[in-house]
Coordinates of C-alpha atoms and ligand atoms in Angstrom, one line a residue:
M1 CA 99.6 -5.6 -0.7
P2 CA 95.8 -5.1 -0.4
K3 CA 94.7 -7.6 2.2
T4 CA 92.9 -9.9 0.5
L5 CA 90.4 -12.3 2.4
P6 CA 90.8 -15.9 1.6
L7 CA 88.5 -17.2 -1.0
A8 CA 86.2 -19.5 1.1
K9 CA 85.3 -16.8 2.6
Q10 CA 84.3 -14.8 0.0
I11 CA 82.4 -17.6 -1.9
K12 CA 80.6 -17.5 1.9
E13 CA 80.5 -13.9 2.0
L14 CA 78.4 -14.4 -1.3
Q15 CA 76.5 -17.1 -1.2
E16 CA 74.9 -15.3 1.6
K17 CA 73.9 -12.0 -0.1
L18 CA 73.0 -14.5 -3.1
A19 CA 70.4 -16.1 0.2
W20 CA 69.2 -12.7 1.0
Y21 CA 68.5 -11.3 -2.4
E22 CA 66.5 -14.9 -3.1
E23 CA 64.0 -14.8 0.1
R24 CA 63.9 -11.0 -0.5
E25 CA 62.9 -12.3 -4.3
L26 CA 60.2 -13.9 -2.6
E27 CA 58.9 -12.2 -0.6
L28 CA 58.4 -9.6 -3.5
R29 CA 56.7 -12.1 -5.3
E30 CA 54.6 -12.6 -2.2
R31 CA 53.5 -9.6 -2.4
E32 CA 52.8 -9.2 -5.5
A33 CA 50.3 -12.5 -5.7
R34 CA 48.6 -10.4 -2.7
L35 CA 47.8 -8.0 -4.5
Q36 CA 47.2 -9.5 -7.6
M37 CA 44.9 -11.6 -5.4
A38 CA 42.5 -8.5 -3.8
V39 CA 42.5 -7.0 -7.2
D40 CA 41.3 -9.6 -9.0
A41 CA 38.6 -10.2 -6.2
I42 CA 37.6 -7.2 -6.0
K43 CA 37.3 -7.3 -9.9
F44 CA 39.5 -4.3 -10.8
G45 CA 40.6 -4.1 -14.6
T46 CA 44.3 -2.6 -14.3
W47 CA 46.0 -0.9 -17.1
D48 CA 49.8 0.8 -17.6
Y49 CA 50.0 3.4 -20.5
H50 CA 53.2 4.8 -21.7
P51 CA 53.2 8.3 -23.0
L52 CA 56.6 8.9 -24.9
T53 CA 55.9 5.2 -26.6
G54 CA 52.1 5.7 -27.2
E55 CA 52.1 1.9 -25.4
L56 CA 48.8 0.9 -23.9
S57 CA 48.3 -2.9 -21.7
W58 CA 45.2 -3.9 -20.5
S59 CA 45.2 -6.6 -17.9
D60 CA 42.4 -9.7 -18.5
E61 CA 39.9 -8.3 -16.2
C62 CA 40.3 -5.0 -17.8
K63 CA 39.8 -6.5 -21.2
K64 CA 36.6 -8.2 -19.4
I65 CA 35.6 -4.7 -18.2
Y66 CA 34.9 -3.7 -22.1
G67 CA 33.8 -6.9 -23.7
F68 CA 37.4 -7.1 -25.8
T69 CA 37.7 -10.5 -27.1
G70 CA 39.6 -9.3 -29.7
D71 CA 43.4 -10.1 -31.0
T72 CA 43.2 -6.2 -32.1
E73 CA 46.1 -4.5 -30.1
I74 CA 45.1 -2.4 -27.5
N75 CA 46.0 1.0 -27.9
M76 CA 44.7 4.7 -27.6
K77 CA 42.7 4.9 -30.8
V78 CA 41.1 2.0 -29.8
F79 CA 40.2 3.5 -26.1
S80 CA 38.9 6.9 -27.6
E81 CA 36.4 4.9 -30.0
H82 CA 35.0 3.0 -27.0
I83 CA 33.9 6.0 -24.9
Y84 CA 30.3 7.0 -25.0
P85 CA 30.1 9.9 -27.3
A86 CA 28.6 12.4 -25.1
D87 CA 31.3 11.4 -22.5
Y88 CA 34.8 11.4 -24.6
D89 CA 35.4 15.2 -24.3
F90 CA 35.2 14.9 -20.6
V91 CA 37.4 11.9 -20.1
N92 CA 40.0 14.0 -22.8
N93 CA 40.2 16.7 -20.6
E94 CA 40.9 14.7 -17.4
I95 CA 43.3 12.7 -19.3
Q96 CA 45.4 16.2 -20.3
K97 CA 44.6 17.2 -17.2
A98 CA 46.4 14.1 -15.2
M99 CA 49.1 14.6 -16.8
D100 CA 49.6 18.2 -16.4
P101 CA 53.4 18.3 -15.1
A102 CA 51.8 21.1 -13.0
G103 CA 49.5 18.8 -11.4
E104 CA 49.5 15.8 -9.1
G105 CA 49.9 13.3 -10.9
N106 CA 45.8 12.1 -9.6
Y107 CA 43.2 10.9 -11.6
D108 CA 39.4 9.6 -10.5
I109 CA 36.8 10.0 -12.9
A110 CA 33.7 8.1 -14.0
Y111 CA 32.1 7.6 -17.7
R112 CA 29.5 5.4 -19.7
I113 CA 31.9 3.2 -22.6
T114 CA 30.2 1.1 -25.6
R115 CA 31.4 -2.8 -24.6
F116 CA 33.2 -3.7 -27.9
D117 CA 31.7 -7.3 -27.7
N118 CA 28.4 -4.2 -27.9
A119 CA 27.0 -5.5 -25.0
G120 CA 25.2 -2.1 -24.5
V121 CA 26.5 0.7 -22.6
R122 CA 28.1 -0.1 -19.0
W123 CA 29.2 3.0 -16.6
I124 CA 32.7 2.8 -15.3
R125 CA 35.1 4.4 -12.7
A126 CA 38.8 4.8 -13.8
K127 CA 41.4 5.2 -11.4
G128 CA 44.9 6.1 -11.5
K129 CA 48.4 7.7 -11.4
V130 CA 50.6 9.4 -13.6
Y131 CA 54.8 9.0 -13.0
F132 CA 56.9 11.8 -14.7
N133 CA 60.6 11.3 -16.2
E134 CA 63.3 14.2 -14.5
K135 CA 62.4 16.0 -17.5
K136 CA 59.1 16.3 -16.0
Q137 CA 57.4 14.4 -19.0
A138 CA 54.6 11.9 -18.3
E139 CA 56.2 8.6 -19.0
R140 CA 54.2 6.0 -17.1
F141 CA 50.6 6.3 -16.6
I142 CA 48.7 3.6 -14.3
G143 CA 45.2 2.0 -12.9
T144 CA 42.2 0.1 -13.1
V145 CA 38.8 0.3 -13.6
T146 CA 35.9 -1.0 -12.5
D147 CA 32.2 -1.6 -13.1
I148 CA 29.9 0.9 -11.6
T149 CA 26.8 0.2 -13.7
D150 CA 25.0 -1.5 -11.2
T151 CA 26.2 1.2 -8.2
K152 CA 24.6 3.5 -11.1
T153 CA 21.2 2.8 -11.8
A154 CA 20.9 2.0 -8.2
E155 CA 22.1 5.8 -7.3
E156 CA 19.9 6.2 -10.0
K157 CA 16.6 4.7 -9.5
N158 CA 17.3 5.9 -6.0
A159 CA 17.1 9.7 -6.7
K160 CA 14.7 9.0 -9.1
L161 CA 12.6 7.4 -6.3
A162 CA 13.5 10.2 -3.9
A163 CA 12.3 13.2 -7.1
I164 CA 8.7 11.2 -7.1
V165 CA 8.6 11.3 -2.6
D166 CA 9.6 14.7 -2.5
S167 CA 6.4 15.6 -5.5
S168 CA 4.2 13.5 -3.8
D169 CA 1.3 15.4 -2.1
D170 CA 0.7 12.2 0.3
A171 CA 2.5 13.4 3.6
I172 CA 5.7 10.5 3.0
V173 CA 6.8 9.7 6.6
S174 CA 9.2 6.0 7.1
K175 CA 9.8 5.3 10.7
T176 CA 11.7 2.6 13.1
L177 CA 9.8 -0.4 14.1
E178 CA 10.1 1.4 17.2
G179 CA 8.3 4.0 15.9
I180 CA 11.8 6.8 15.3
I181 CA 10.9 8.7 12.0
T182 CA 13.6 7.8 9.7
S183 CA 12.6 10.2 6.6
W184 CA 10.2 12.8 6.8
N185 CA 9.0 14.3 2.9
Q186 CA 8.5 18.0 1.8
S187 CA 4.0 17.1 2.7
A188 CA 4.9 16.2 5.4
E189 CA 6.8 19.6 6.4
R190 CA 3.2 21.1 4.7
T191 CA 1.3 18.7 6.2
F192 CA 1.5 18.5 10.2
G193 CA 4.0 22.0 9.9
Y194 CA 7.4 19.9 10.8
T195 CA 10.6 20.1 9.2
A196 CA 12.4 16.8 8.7
E197 CA 15.4 18.1 10.8
E198 CA 12.5 18.7 13.4
M199 CA 11.6 15.2 13.4
I200 CA 13.7 12.8 12.1
G201 CA 15.5 11.0 14.9
Q202 CA 11.7 11.5 17.1
S203 CA 9.1 9.6 17.7
I204 CA 5.8 9.5 15.6
L205 CA 3.8 9.7 18.5
K206 CA 4.2 13.6 18.4
I207 CA 1.5 13.8 16.0
I208 CA -0.2 11.3 17.5
P209 CA -3.1 13.2 19.8
P210 CA -2.5 11.4 22.5
D211 CA -6.1 9.7 23.1
R212 CA -5.2 7.6 19.6
H213 CA -1.6 6.9 21.5
H214 CA -3.1 3.3 21.6
E215 CA -3.5 3.6 17.7
E216 CA 0.7 3.7 17.5
V217 CA 1.1 -0.1 20.0
E218 CA -2.0 -1.6 17.2
I219 CA -0.6 -0.1 14.2
L220 CA 3.0 -1.5 15.2
S221 CA 2.5 -4.8 17.0
K222 CA 0.2 -5.2 13.0
L223 CA 3.2 -4.3 10.8
R224 CA 5.7 -6.5 12.5
R225 CA 3.3 -8.9 11.6
G226 CA 4.0 -8.3 8.1
E227 CA 0.3 -7.1 7.3
R228 CA -0.6 -4.0 5.7
M229 CA -2.9 -1.2 6.8
E230 CA -4.8 0.4 4.0
H231 CA -7.0 3.6 4.0
F232 CA -7.1 3.9 7.5
E233 CA -8.9 6.6 9.0
T234 CA -7.6 8.5 12.2
R235 CA -6.3 11.6 13.4
R236 CA -3.2 13.6 13.6
M237 CA -1.9 16.5 15.1
K238 CA -0.2 19.3 13.2
K239 CA 3.3 21.4 15.6
N240 CA 0.0 24.1 16.4
G241 CA -2.1 21.9 17.5
E242 CA -4.4 22.1 15.6
Q243 CA -5.5 18.2 14.9
L244 CA -6.4 16.8 11.6
D245 CA -8.7 13.6 9.7
V246 CA -5.7 11.6 7.8
S247 CA -6.1 8.2 5.9
L248 CA -3.6 6.0 5.7
T249 CA -1.5 3.3 4.5
I250 CA 2.0 2.0 6.2
S251 CA 3.0 -1.4 4.9
P252 CA 6.5 -2.9 6.2
M253 CA 9.6 -2.2 4.6
R254 CA 12.3 -5.1 4.3
D255 CA 15.7 -5.8 3.5
S256 CA 17.0 -8.0 0.3
Q257 CA 16.2 -11.5 3.3
N258 CA 13.7 -10.7 3.8
N259 CA 13.1 -9.4 7.0
I260 CA 11.5 -6.1 8.3
I261 CA 13.3 -2.7 9.2
G262 CA 10.8 -0.2 9.6
L263 CA 7.7 1.0 8.1
S264 CA 6.6 3.1 5.4
K265 CA 3.6 5.5 6.0
I266 CA 1.6 7.4 3.5
A267 CA -0.7 10.2 5.0
R268 CA -3.0 11.8 3.2
D269 CA -5.1 15.0 4.8
I270 CA -8.9 14.4 4.0
T271 CA -10.9 17.0 6.7
E272 CA -12.0 18.9 3.7
K273 CA -13.0 15.7 2.3
K274 CA -14.3 14.3 6.1
Q275 CA -16.4 18.2 6.1
E276 CA -18.0 17.6 3.4
E277 CA -19.1 14.2 4.0
V278 CA -21.1 15.5 7.4
R279 CA -22.2 19.2 5.2
K280 CA -23.9 15.6 3.0
N281 CA -24.6 14.0 5.9
D282 CA -26.9 17.0 7.1
F283 CA -28.0 17.8 3.7
I284 CA -29.9 14.5 3.6
A285 CA -30.9 14.1 7.6
M286 CA -32.7 17.3 6.7
V287 CA -34.0 17.0 4.1
S288 CA -35.7 13.3 5.3
H289 CA -37.0 15.2 8.1
E290 CA -38.8 17.5 6.1
L291 CA -40.4 14.5 3.5
K292 CA -41.5 12.5 7.3
T293 CA -44.2 15.6 8.2
P294 CA -45.5 15.2 4.5
L295 CA -45.8 11.9 4.5
T296 CA -46.8 11.3 7.7
S297 CA -49.8 13.2 7.3
L298 CA -50.1 11.8 3.8
R299 CA -50.5 8.0 4.9
S300 CA -53.1 9.1 8.2
Y301 CA -55.6 10.7 5.6
I302 CA -54.9 6.8 3.6
Q303 CA -55.0 5.1 6.4
V304 CA -58.5 7.3 7.6
L305 CA -60.5 6.9 4.2
L306 CA -58.9 2.7 3.9
V307 CA -61.1 2.4 7.7
K308 CA -64.4 4.2 6.0
A309 CA -64.3 2.9 3.5
G310 CA -68.0 0.2 3.3
D311 CA -68.4 -2.5 1.9
D312 CA -70.7 -1.5 -0.4
E313 CA -67.0 1.0 -1.9
E314 CA -66.0 -0.1 -5.6
P315 CA -63.3 -2.4 -5.3
F316 CA -61.6 -0.3 -8.0
K317 CA -60.9 2.4 -4.6
I318 CA -60.4 -0.3 -2.1
N319 CA -57.3 -1.9 -3.9
A320 CA -56.3 2.5 -5.7
L321 CA -56.2 2.9 -1.4
K322 CA -54.0 -0.4 -0.1
R323 CA -51.5 0.4 -2.4
A324 CA -50.8 4.1 -2.2
D325 CA -50.5 2.5 1.2
I326 CA -47.9 0.6 0.5
Q327 CA -46.2 2.3 -0.9
T328 CA -46.4 5.7 1.3
K329 CA -45.1 3.0 3.7
K330 CA -42.4 2.0 1.4
M331 CA -41.2 6.1 0.9
A332 CA -41.8 6.4 5.3
A333 CA -39.3 2.3 5.4
M334 CA -37.0 4.3 2.7
I335 CA -36.8 8.0 5.0
Q336 CA -36.4 6.4 7.6
D337 CA -33.0 5.0 6.4
F338 CA -31.6 7.5 5.1
L339 CA -32.2 9.0 8.8
N340 CA -30.4 6.5 10.9
L341 CA -27.2 6.7 7.9
A342 CA -27.3 10.4 8.7
K343 CA -27.4 9.4 13.0
L344 CA -24.6 6.9 12.5
E345 CA -22.1 8.8 10.3
E346 CA -22.4 11.2 13.1
G347 CA -22.2 8.6 15.8
K348 CA -25.3 9.1 17.2
I349 CA -26.5 5.8 17.5
S350 CA -27.1 3.7 20.1
L351 CA -29.2 0.8 21.4
N352 CA -31.3 0.3 23.6
K353 CA -31.5 -2.9 24.5
T354 CA -34.8 -5.0 25.8
R355 CA -35.8 -8.4 25.9
F356 CA -38.3 -10.2 23.4
D357 CA -39.0 -12.8 22.1
L358 CA -37.4 -13.6 18.5
D359 CA -40.5 -16.0 17.0
E360 CA -43.7 -12.6 17.8
L361 CA -41.1 -10.1 16.4
I362 CA -39.8 -12.5 12.8
K363 CA -44.3 -12.8 12.1
E364 CA -44.7 -9.5 13.1
I365 CA -41.8 -8.6 9.9
T366 CA -42.7 -11.4 7.3
D367 CA -46.8 -10.6 7.9
D368 CA -45.7 -6.8 7.3
A369 CA -43.5 -8.0 3.8
Q370 CA -46.6 -9.6 3.3
Y371 CA -48.4 -7.0 2.8
F372 CA -46.2 -5.5 0.3
T373 CA -46.6 -8.1 -2.2
S374 CA -48.9 -10.5 -3.7
A375 CA -45.8 -12.1 -6.3
H376 CA -44.0 -13.4 -3.3
T377 CA -44.1 -16.2 -0.7
I378 CA -42.9 -15.3 2.5
K379 CA -42.7 -19.0 4.7
T380 CA -42.2 -18.5 8.9
E381 CA -39.1 -21.5 10.2
T382 CA -39.4 -20.4 13.8
H383 CA -40.7 -21.2 17.6
P384 CA -41.8 -19.3 19.8
G385 CA -39.7 -19.4 23.2
V386 CA -36.6 -18.2 22.1
I387 CA -35.8 -14.9 24.3
I388 CA -33.3 -12.7 22.9
E389 CA -31.9 -9.5 24.4
A390 CA -30.3 -6.7 21.2
D391 CA -32.5 -3.5 19.9
R392 CA -35.9 -5.0 18.9
D393 CA -36.6 -2.1 16.6
K394 CA -33.4 -2.8 14.9
I395 CA -33.2 -5.6 14.9
G396 CA -37.1 -5.6 13.3
Q397 CA -35.0 -3.2 10.8
V398 CA -32.7 -5.7 9.9
L399 CA -34.5 -8.2 9.1
M400 CA -37.0 -5.5 6.7
N401 CA -34.5 -4.4 5.5
L402 CA -33.0 -8.1 4.7
V403 CA -36.9 -9.3 3.0
S404 CA -37.0 -6.4 1.2
N405 CA -34.0 -7.8 -0.8
A406 CA -35.6 -11.1 -1.0
I407 CA -38.9 -9.8 -2.7
K408 CA -36.9 -7.1 -5.4
Y409 CA -34.3 -9.6 -6.1
S410 CA -36.8 -12.2 -6.6
P411 CA -38.8 -13.0 -9.8
R412 CA -42.6 -13.0 -9.0
G413 CA -44.2 -16.6 -7.4
G414 CA -40.1 -16.5 -5.6
E415 CA -40.6 -18.0 -2.2
I416 CA -38.1 -15.9 1.0
I417 CA -37.6 -18.2 4.5
V418 CA -37.0 -16.0 7.2
G419 CA -36.8 -18.1 10.3
F420 CA -33.9 -19.3 13.2
E421 CA -31.9 -21.8 14.4
Q422 CA -29.9 -22.8 18.0
K423 CA -26.3 -22.5 17.0
D424 CA -24.4 -23.5 20.6
N425 CA -25.5 -20.1 22.6
N426 CA -26.9 -18.4 19.7
V427 CA -29.4 -18.1 17.5
E428 CA -28.6 -17.7 13.9
I429 CA -31.9 -15.7 12.4
Y430 CA -31.4 -16.3 8.7
V431 CA -33.3 -14.4 5.5
I432 CA -33.3 -17.1 2.0
D433 CA -34.7 -15.9 -1.5
N434 CA -34.6 -18.0 -5.1
G435 CA -33.8 -15.5 -6.7
V436 CA -31.0 -13.2 -8.4
G437 CA -28.3 -14.5 -6.0
I438 CA -25.1 -11.9 -6.1
N439 CA -22.0 -12.8 -7.2
P440 CA -18.5 -13.3 -5.3
V441 CA -16.0 -10.3 -6.4
D442 CA -19.7 -8.4 -5.4
Q443 CA -20.5 -10.0 -2.4
K444 CA -17.2 -8.9 -0.1
N445 CA -18.6 -5.2 -1.0
L446 CA -23.0 -5.2 -1.0
F447 CA -21.7 -4.2 3.1
K448 CA -20.7 -0.6 2.0
R449 CA -21.9 2.5 1.7
F450 CA -24.0 3.2 -1.4
Y451 CA -22.9 -0.2 -3.4
R452 CA -25.3 -1.1 -5.6
V453 CA -24.5 -4.3 -7.7
K454 CA -24.0 -3.4 -11.6
N455 CA -26.0 -5.1 -14.2
E456 CA -28.3 -5.9 -16.9
E457 CA -30.6 -7.8 -15.4
I458 CA -31.1 -5.8 -11.7
R459 CA -30.7 -2.3 -13.3
T460 CA -34.0 -1.3 -13.5
I461 CA -34.7 -2.2 -9.9
S462 CA -34.2 1.4 -8.4
G463 CA -32.6 1.6 -4.3
F464 CA -29.5 3.6 -2.9
G465 CA -26.8 1.3 -1.9
I466 CA -28.3 1.7 2.1
G467 CA -29.9 -0.9 3.5
L468 CA -27.1 -3.9 3.6
Y469 CA -25.1 -0.8 4.9
L470 CA -27.4 0.0 7.9
V471 CA -27.8 -4.2 8.1
A472 CA -23.6 -4.1 8.5
E473 CA -23.6 -1.7 11.4
I474 CA -26.5 -2.2 12.9
M475 CA -24.7 -6.7 13.3
R476 CA -21.2 -4.4 14.6
Y477 CA -23.2 -2.6 17.0
H478 CA -24.7 -5.4 18.8
N479 CA -20.9 -7.1 18.5
S480 CA -22.3 -9.4 15.0
E481 CA -22.1 -9.8 11.8
I482 CA -24.4 -10.3 8.9
K483 CA -22.9 -12.5 6.9
V484 CA -23.8 -13.4 2.9
K485 CA -24.5 -17.5 0.7
S486 CA -24.9 -16.2 -2.6
E487 CA -24.7 -18.2 -6.4
E488 CA -25.9 -15.5 -9.1
G489 CA -29.4 -17.7 -9.8
V490 CA -30.0 -19.3 -7.7
G491 CA -30.7 -17.1 -4.6
S492 CA -29.4 -15.6 -1.6
R493 CA -29.1 -16.9 2.3
F494 CA -28.2 -14.2 4.2
S495 CA -28.2 -14.5 7.8
F496 CA -26.4 -13.3 11.6
Q497 CA -25.7 -14.7 14.9
L498 CA -27.0 -13.1 18.2
P499 CA -26.5 -14.8 21.9
I500 CA -30.3 -16.7 23.6
I501 CA -31.2 -16.3 26.9
Ligands
ADP1 P1 -30.4 -1.4 -2.2 O1 -31.0 -2.6 -3.0 O2 -31.4 0.1 -1.9 O3 -29.0 -1.4 -4.0 P2 -28.6 -2.5 -0.3 O4 -27.7 -2.2 0.2 O5 -30.0 -3.6 0.4 O6 -29.3 -1.1 -1.6 O7 -27.9 -4.0 -1.1 C1 -26.8 -3.5 -2.2 C2 -26.7 -4.2 -3.2 O8 -26.8 -5.7 -2.8 C3 -27.9 -4.8 -3.7 O9 -28.3 -3.2 -5.0 C4 -28.4 -5.3 -4.6 O10 -28.1 -5.9 -5.7 C5 -27.8 -6.8 -3.7 N1 -28.8 -7.3 -2.7 C6 -29.8 -7.4 -1.8 N2 -30.0 -8.0 -0.9 C7 -29.7 -8.9 -3.0 C8 -30.5 -10.5 -2.8 N3 -31.6 -11.2 -2.1 N4 -30.4 -11.2 -3.7 C9 -29.9 -10.2 -4.5 N5 -28.8 -9.1 -4.3 C10 -29.1 -8.2 -3.6

C-alpha cells in the first residue's frame, strides 16, 4: 500500500509552497516596479515587437518621445513612416541585421525621427535585443529609445566650434587658473613651433620670456577677478628661442554655475606690424629732422628782417614778416611733435626734472600763444610762488598743445583761461575754452595716437591727431593723467595734476 501523508500534513506542505510562491511573486513585482522606476527616471521609452505576428507596442514614454497622441494602432508601417527619410535605409538595414539568426541579435543605433505632432525632427537612440525561437526565427525584439537631440546638438555645436578654432589664423589656447595648458590649436602649433602633445599639461611659462614671467602673475590675478584683457601687446617665445610680438586677448571661461574654470587666450602674431611701425617711426623721425634744418634757417632770416625793419618800413611788409614768423613757429612746433612722437615710440624719451615756478612757465606759454592769435583772448589765473618739480620743457609742450587746441577749436573772439589751483599736496593745472566742445564718445578716444574727431564743424581744421597723445604720454611719464571735461557747443576743460614741492 502506498504510503500517503496524512491529509493535515499534505495541506501544510501545500500551504508552505503557496507562501513560497507568493513571496517570489512579490519579489518579482518589486523588482519589476524598481526597473520601471529606473526606466521612467532616465526617460527611456520601451518598445516590444513580435516579428512573427507583426505586433508592435510602445510604452507611454516611447509615445511621448515620438509625440504620438492619437488612437491609431502602432505598427511597423506607422513606425517606418516617421523615420527621417534620409535615415530610413540605414534604420531598416540595422533592423534586418539584428534579426539575422547568424548574428547576436544586438541593436544599437542613433537616427532621426519626424514627430507625429509635427514638432520637428528629433534625434533618438534606440537599443534592443532580438530573441530567437528553437527554429532560429526572430520571435521577439524588445528595446528602449531615448531622445538625444540635446546631446547631438551640443555635439554638433562643439564640432563646429572645434572646426572654427582649428581653422583660425590666431593661436587659441586654453589653460587652468594655475596656468596649465588644456588646449592648443593648430595655429598655436604653427606660431610657437610646439605641438599640442608637447604643450597640453605644461605650464604656459614655457612660451613666456623669463623677463616677462611677472606678467603672467598679473594676468592670472586679473582674470581670477573675472576681468578680461583685450589687445595686450607683449612678447612670447617660440620653441627655437626666437621672440615674437603678440597681441593677447584673454577671457575667463565659466561653467553653468558661473564659476571661473579656466582661461581662453587668443594670441595674434604682430611681429610684422611692429616692424612696420618701427620703419614708419624711423621715416617720420628722418623726415622731421630733415625739415627742421631749413626751417630753422628760414626762421632766423625772418627774425633778422623783423629786427632790421625800421619805423619807416611799410606796415604791410612788417605785418607780412610777423605772419611769416608765426607760421614758421607753428611749423616748427608741428615738426617737434613728430620728433617727440618718434622718440616716444622707440621708448627713447626721458625726463629732465628741475624745480621751477609754475606761474612763470604759464606766463611764457600764454605770451607765446597770444602771439599766434589776435582773434582770441588768453587769460591766466595764476600767482607766483608755486614751485613744482617736473620736466619744464615737456610741461611747457603739454601746455602749448592744450592752448593751441583751445585756440584751434574755439570761434574767433573766444576766451581761453590757463590757470591752476591747489588740491591738497598737488596743483591742478587747467586750460579752459568756450569752443566747440567734444562729445562723450570722442572724449574717451581723444588721447589715442592719430585720433581726430570727425564732425562737420571742425572738418576744415587741419591737424594730425598726435598733440593730445603726446600730452597723455608726457603726463604718464610724470605719473600723472590728463583729464577732460567737455560739452558740445559749450566748451572744454583739460587738466592734470602735479605734486607741489
Ligand atoms: P589735432 O588737433 O592735430 O587733430 P590733437 O591730438 O591735439 O590733434 O587733438 C585730437 C582731437 O581732439 C582733435 O582733432 C579735436 O577734434 C579734439 N580736440 C582737442 N582739443 C580740443 C578742444 N580744446 N576743443 C574741442 N576739441 C578738441
